[in-house]
Amino acid sequence: MLKPSDFFDLSDESVQVFFAECDFVWQAVAHIGRHVARLTGSQQVILGDVSPGAHLSDRPLYIGRKARIEPGAFIQGPAYIGDGVVVRHGAYLRENVIMLPGSVLGHASEAKNSLFLPGAHAPHFNYVGDSILGQKVNLGAGTILSNLGILSQKDPQSGKRPSIILTIDGQQFDTGLAKMGAILGDNVQTGCNAVLNPGSLVGPRTLIYANLSLRKGYHAPDSIIKLRQSVRRIDKDVR
């Protein structure tokens, strides 16, 4: 239920490598930076199209063939941007992001320490922090993958934040991660303005409706998660 293979198709070795030796799917988040270093070779290789007005830092960076970096995009890196990836106008790609072929980071969207599997899209006004997007995931406009609990405070002695604890089927799991966004299985979709709270695990093919605040924990595959609300209409006083 919580293994990488429960969330993602791992038949492709280029995907499987990110989850090697992970007993639980969230363990892959801690290794994203190591994989960025492996893929970039600690150098800059630019094979795709970087438009005038896009800004690239001098950190390690790989931009693959037929990738497109649009004007106004800022890539801080280190980052790996695979073949055919699109980073659209106004996107902010921070440290340790891997975008595999066909994925998209869109206008006014931000990503940090995250893995986009092939075809994953965060196309409009999205935040993707310390998260993994499965193959062909699509985030509706305004979807936020929050990665830090509002009550998470640094210990005054150590300066460290507590790790995120998940309770699933009555059992507690310490993720070992102070910051953890969402892990979305293959073909998950979210509606506009959905907010996924830190530590959300969503099984493949699940649909999350618009305006919903998803609680942390495990959400089963092949589900539809809806927000129920009542709407009332009253007559306007036009006197």
PDB file of N, CA, C and O in Angstrom, residues 123-127 138-146 189-197 208-214 227:
ATOM      1  N   PRO A 123       0.791  23.250 -14.502  1.00  0.00           N
ATOM      2  CA  PRO A 123       0.805  24.235 -15.583  1.00  0.00           C
ATOM      3  C   PRO A 123       0.383  25.654 -15.255  1.00  0.00           C
ATOM      4  O   PRO A 123       0.670  26.563 -16.024  1.00  0.00           O
ATOM      5  N   HIS A 124      -0.331  25.869 -14.124  1.00  0.00           N
ATOM      6  CA  HIS A 124      -0.858  27.213 -13.877  1.00  0.00           C
ATOM      7  C   HIS A 124      -0.891  27.533 -12.385  1.00  0.00           C
ATOM      8  O   HIS A 124      -1.649  26.898 -11.638  1.00  0.00           O
ATOM      9  N   PHE A 125      -0.084  28.469 -11.941  1.00  0.00           N
ATOM     10  CA  PHE A 125      -0.189  29.007 -10.575  1.00  0.00           C
ATOM     11  C   PHE A 125      -0.085  27.910  -9.509  1.00  0.00           C
ATOM     12  O   PHE A 125      -0.847  27.883  -8.548  1.00  0.00           O
ATOM     13  N   ASN A 126       0.877  27.020  -9.662  1.00  0.00           N
ATOM     14  CA  ASN A 126       1.028  25.891  -8.739  1.00  0.00           C
ATOM     15  C   ASN A 126       2.270  26.036  -7.875  1.00  0.00           C
ATOM     16  O   ASN A 126       3.254  26.660  -8.278  1.00  0.00           O
ATOM     17  N   TYR A 127       2.225  25.439  -6.688  1.00  0.00           N
ATOM     18  CA  TYR A 127       3.418  25.297  -5.865  1.00  0.00           C
ATOM     19  C   TYR A 127       3.656  23.813  -5.633  1.00  0.00           C
ATOM     20  O   TYR A 127       2.751  23.088  -5.178  1.00  0.00           O
ATOM     21  N   ASN A 138      -1.832  15.749 -13.459  1.00  0.00           N
ATOM     22  CA  ASN A 138      -2.151  17.120 -13.860  1.00  0.00           C
ATOM     23  C   ASN A 138      -2.711  17.881 -12.667  1.00  0.00           C
ATOM     24  O   ASN A 138      -3.689  17.448 -12.045  1.00  0.00           O
ATOM     25  N   LEU A 139      -2.066  19.002 -12.349  1.00  0.00           N
ATOM     26  CA  LEU A 139      -2.534  19.861 -11.269  1.00  0.00           C
ATOM     27  C   LEU A 139      -3.420  20.958 -11.851  1.00  0.00           C
ATOM     28  O   LEU A 139      -3.004  21.683 -12.752  1.00  0.00           O
ATOM     29  N   GLY A 140      -4.637  21.090 -11.316  1.00  0.00           N
ATOM     30  CA  GLY A 140      -5.500  22.173 -11.735  1.00  0.00           C
ATOM     31  C   GLY A 140      -4.914  23.513 -11.327  1.00  0.00           C
ATOM     32  O   GLY A 140      -4.069  23.615 -10.427  1.00  0.00           O
ATOM     33  N   ALA A 141      -5.365  24.583 -11.999  1.00  0.00           N
ATOM     34  CA  ALA A 141      -4.843  25.920 -11.730  1.00  0.00           C
ATOM     35  C   ALA A 141      -5.000  26.267 -10.258  1.00  0.00           C
ATOM     36  O   ALA A 141      -6.051  26.065  -9.661  1.00  0.00           O
ATOM     37  N   GLY A 142      -3.920  26.769  -9.669  1.00  0.00           N
ATOM     38  CA  GLY A 142      -3.955  27.187  -8.274  1.00  0.00           C
ATOM     39  C   GLY A 142      -3.742  26.075  -7.268  1.00  0.00           C
ATOM     40  O   GLY A 142      -3.784  26.329  -6.059  1.00  0.00           O
ATOM     41  N   THR A 143      -3.491  24.855  -7.717  1.00  0.00           N
ATOM     42  CA  THR A 143      -3.240  23.757  -6.769  1.00  0.00           C
ATOM     43  C   THR A 143      -1.926  23.989  -6.032  1.00  0.00           C
ATOM     44  O   THR A 143      -0.897  24.287  -6.642  1.00  0.00           O
ATOM     45  N   ILE A 144      -1.964  23.813  -4.718  1.00  0.00           N
ATOM     46  CA  ILE A 144      -0.799  24.009  -3.861  1.00  0.00           C
ATOM     47  C   ILE A 144      -0.470  22.693  -3.170  1.00  0.00           C
ATOM     48  O   ILE A 144      -1.337  22.090  -2.526  1.00  0.00           O
ATOM     49  N   LEU A 145       0.773  22.261  -3.291  1.00  0.00           N
ATOM     50  CA  LEU A 145       1.266  21.090  -2.551  1.00  0.00           C
ATOM     51  C   LEU A 145       2.102  21.625  -1.388  1.00  0.00           C
ATOM     52  O   LEU A 145       3.311  21.820  -1.505  1.00  0.00           O
ATOM     53  N   SER A 146       1.441  21.887  -0.291  1.00  0.00           N
ATOM     54  CA  SER A 146       2.097  22.503   0.868  1.00  0.00           C
ATOM     55  C   SER A 146       3.076  21.524   1.492  1.00  0.00           C
ATOM     56  O   SER A 146       2.776  20.330   1.618  1.00  0.00           O
ATOM     57  N   GLN A 189      -5.315  13.580 -10.763  1.00  0.00           N
ATOM     58  CA  GLN A 189      -5.671  14.925 -11.204  1.00  0.00           C
ATOM     59  C   GLN A 189      -6.262  15.701 -10.034  1.00  0.00           C
ATOM     60  O   GLN A 189      -6.977  15.141  -9.212  1.00  0.00           O
ATOM     61  N   THR A 190      -5.942  16.990  -9.980  1.00  0.00           N
ATOM     62  CA  THR A 190      -6.538  17.854  -8.973  1.00  0.00           C
ATOM     63  C   THR A 190      -7.329  18.952  -9.661  1.00  0.00           C
ATOM     64  O   THR A 190      -6.975  19.405 -10.747  1.00  0.00           O
ATOM     65  N   GLY A 191      -8.404  19.399  -8.997  1.00  0.00           N
ATOM     66  CA  GLY A 191      -9.177  20.519  -9.496  1.00  0.00           C
ATOM     67  C   GLY A 191      -8.556  21.840  -9.094  1.00  0.00           C
ATOM     68  O   GLY A 191      -7.616  21.902  -8.281  1.00  0.00           O
ATOM     69  N   CYS A 192      -9.090  22.919  -9.641  1.00  0.00           N
ATOM     70  CA  CYS A 192      -8.551  24.246  -9.380  1.00  0.00           C
ATOM     71  C   CYS A 192      -8.609  24.598  -7.895  1.00  0.00           C
ATOM     72  O   CYS A 192      -9.579  24.298  -7.204  1.00  0.00           O
ATOM     73  N   ASN A 193      -7.527  25.222  -7.424  1.00  0.00           N
ATOM     74  CA  ASN A 193      -7.430  25.748  -6.060  1.00  0.00           C
ATOM     75  C   ASN A 193      -7.500  24.676  -4.975  1.00  0.00           C
ATOM     76  O   ASN A 193      -7.807  24.977  -3.820  1.00  0.00           O
ATOM     77  N   ALA A 194      -7.199  23.443  -5.321  1.00  0.00           N
ATOM     78  CA  ALA A 194      -7.062  22.408  -4.291  1.00  0.00           C
ATOM     79  C   ALA A 194      -5.777  22.657  -3.501  1.00  0.00           C
ATOM     80  O   ALA A 194      -4.766  23.089  -4.062  1.00  0.00           O
ATOM     81  N   VAL A 195      -5.832  22.388  -2.193  1.00  0.00           N
ATOM     82  CA  VAL A 195      -4.654  22.493  -1.337  1.00  0.00           C
ATOM     83  C   VAL A 195      -4.412  21.126  -0.713  1.00  0.00           C
ATOM     84  O   VAL A 195      -5.290  20.587  -0.029  1.00  0.00           O
ATOM     85  N   LEU A 196      -3.250  20.569  -0.980  1.00  0.00           N
ATOM     86  CA  LEU A 196      -2.881  19.286  -0.391  1.00  0.00           C
ATOM     87  C   LEU A 196      -1.930  19.562   0.757  1.00  0.00           C
ATOM     88  O   LEU A 196      -0.869  20.147   0.568  1.00  0.00           O
ATOM     89  N   ASN A 197      -2.336  19.168   1.964  1.00  0.00           N
ATOM     90  CA  ASN A 197      -1.555  19.472   3.153  1.00  0.00           C
ATOM     91  C   ASN A 197      -0.310  18.592   3.238  1.00  0.00           C
ATOM     92  O   ASN A 197      -0.247  17.521   2.620  1.00  0.00           O
ATOM     93  N   ILE A 208      -9.123  14.642  -7.342  1.00  0.00           N
ATOM     94  CA  ILE A 208      -9.344  15.519  -6.194  1.00  0.00           C
ATOM     95  C   ILE A 208     -10.063  16.756  -6.708  1.00  0.00           C
ATOM     96  O   ILE A 208      -9.523  17.493  -7.533  1.00  0.00           O
ATOM     97  N   TYR A 209     -11.265  16.978  -6.227  1.00  0.00           N
ATOM     98  CA  TYR A 209     -12.076  18.050  -6.779  1.00  0.00           C
ATOM     99  C   TYR A 209     -11.589  19.431  -6.352  1.00  0.00           C
ATOM    100  O   TYR A 209     -10.830  19.582  -5.404  1.00  0.00           O
ATOM    101  N   ALA A 210     -12.083  20.432  -7.055  1.00  0.00           N
ATOM    102  CA  ALA A 210     -11.669  21.824  -6.857  1.00  0.00           C
ATOM    103  C   ALA A 210     -11.987  22.325  -5.449  1.00  0.00           C
ATOM    104  O   ALA A 210     -12.940  21.886  -4.811  1.00  0.00           O
ATOM    105  N   ASN A 211     -11.136  23.241  -4.981  1.00  0.00           N
ATOM    106  CA  ASN A 211     -11.329  23.970  -3.715  1.00  0.00           C
ATOM    107  C   ASN A 211     -11.235  23.098  -2.473  1.00  0.00           C
ATOM    108  O   ASN A 211     -11.556  23.540  -1.380  1.00  0.00           O
ATOM    109  N   LEU A 212     -10.768  21.885  -2.620  1.00  0.00           N
ATOM    110  CA  LEU A 212     -10.713  20.965  -1.487  1.00  0.00           C
ATOM    111  C   LEU A 212      -9.386  21.104  -0.752  1.00  0.00           C
ATOM    112  O   LEU A 212      -8.339  21.267  -1.366  1.00  0.00           O
ATOM    113  N   SER A 213      -9.437  21.048   0.578  1.00  0.00           N
ATOM    114  CA  SER A 213      -8.231  20.994   1.398  1.00  0.00           C
ATOM    115  C   SER A 213      -8.047  19.545   1.842  1.00  0.00           C
ATOM    116  O   SER A 213      -8.816  19.040   2.669  1.00  0.00           O
ATOM    117  N   LEU A 214      -7.062  18.887   1.264  1.00  0.00           N
ATOM    118  CA  LEU A 214      -6.857  17.459   1.507  1.00  0.00           C
ATOM    119  C   LEU A 214      -5.990  17.242   2.735  1.00  0.00           C
ATOM    120  O   LEU A 214      -4.889  17.790   2.830  1.00  0.00           O
ATOM    121  N   LEU A 227     -15.437  17.882  -2.305  1.00  0.00           N
ATOM    122  CA  LEU A 227     -15.815  18.838  -1.269  1.00  0.00           C
ATOM    123  C   LEU A 227     -17.318  19.036  -1.350  1.00  0.00           C
ATOM    124  O   LEU A 227     -17.856  19.363  -2.406  1.00  0.00           O
TER     125      LEU A 227
END
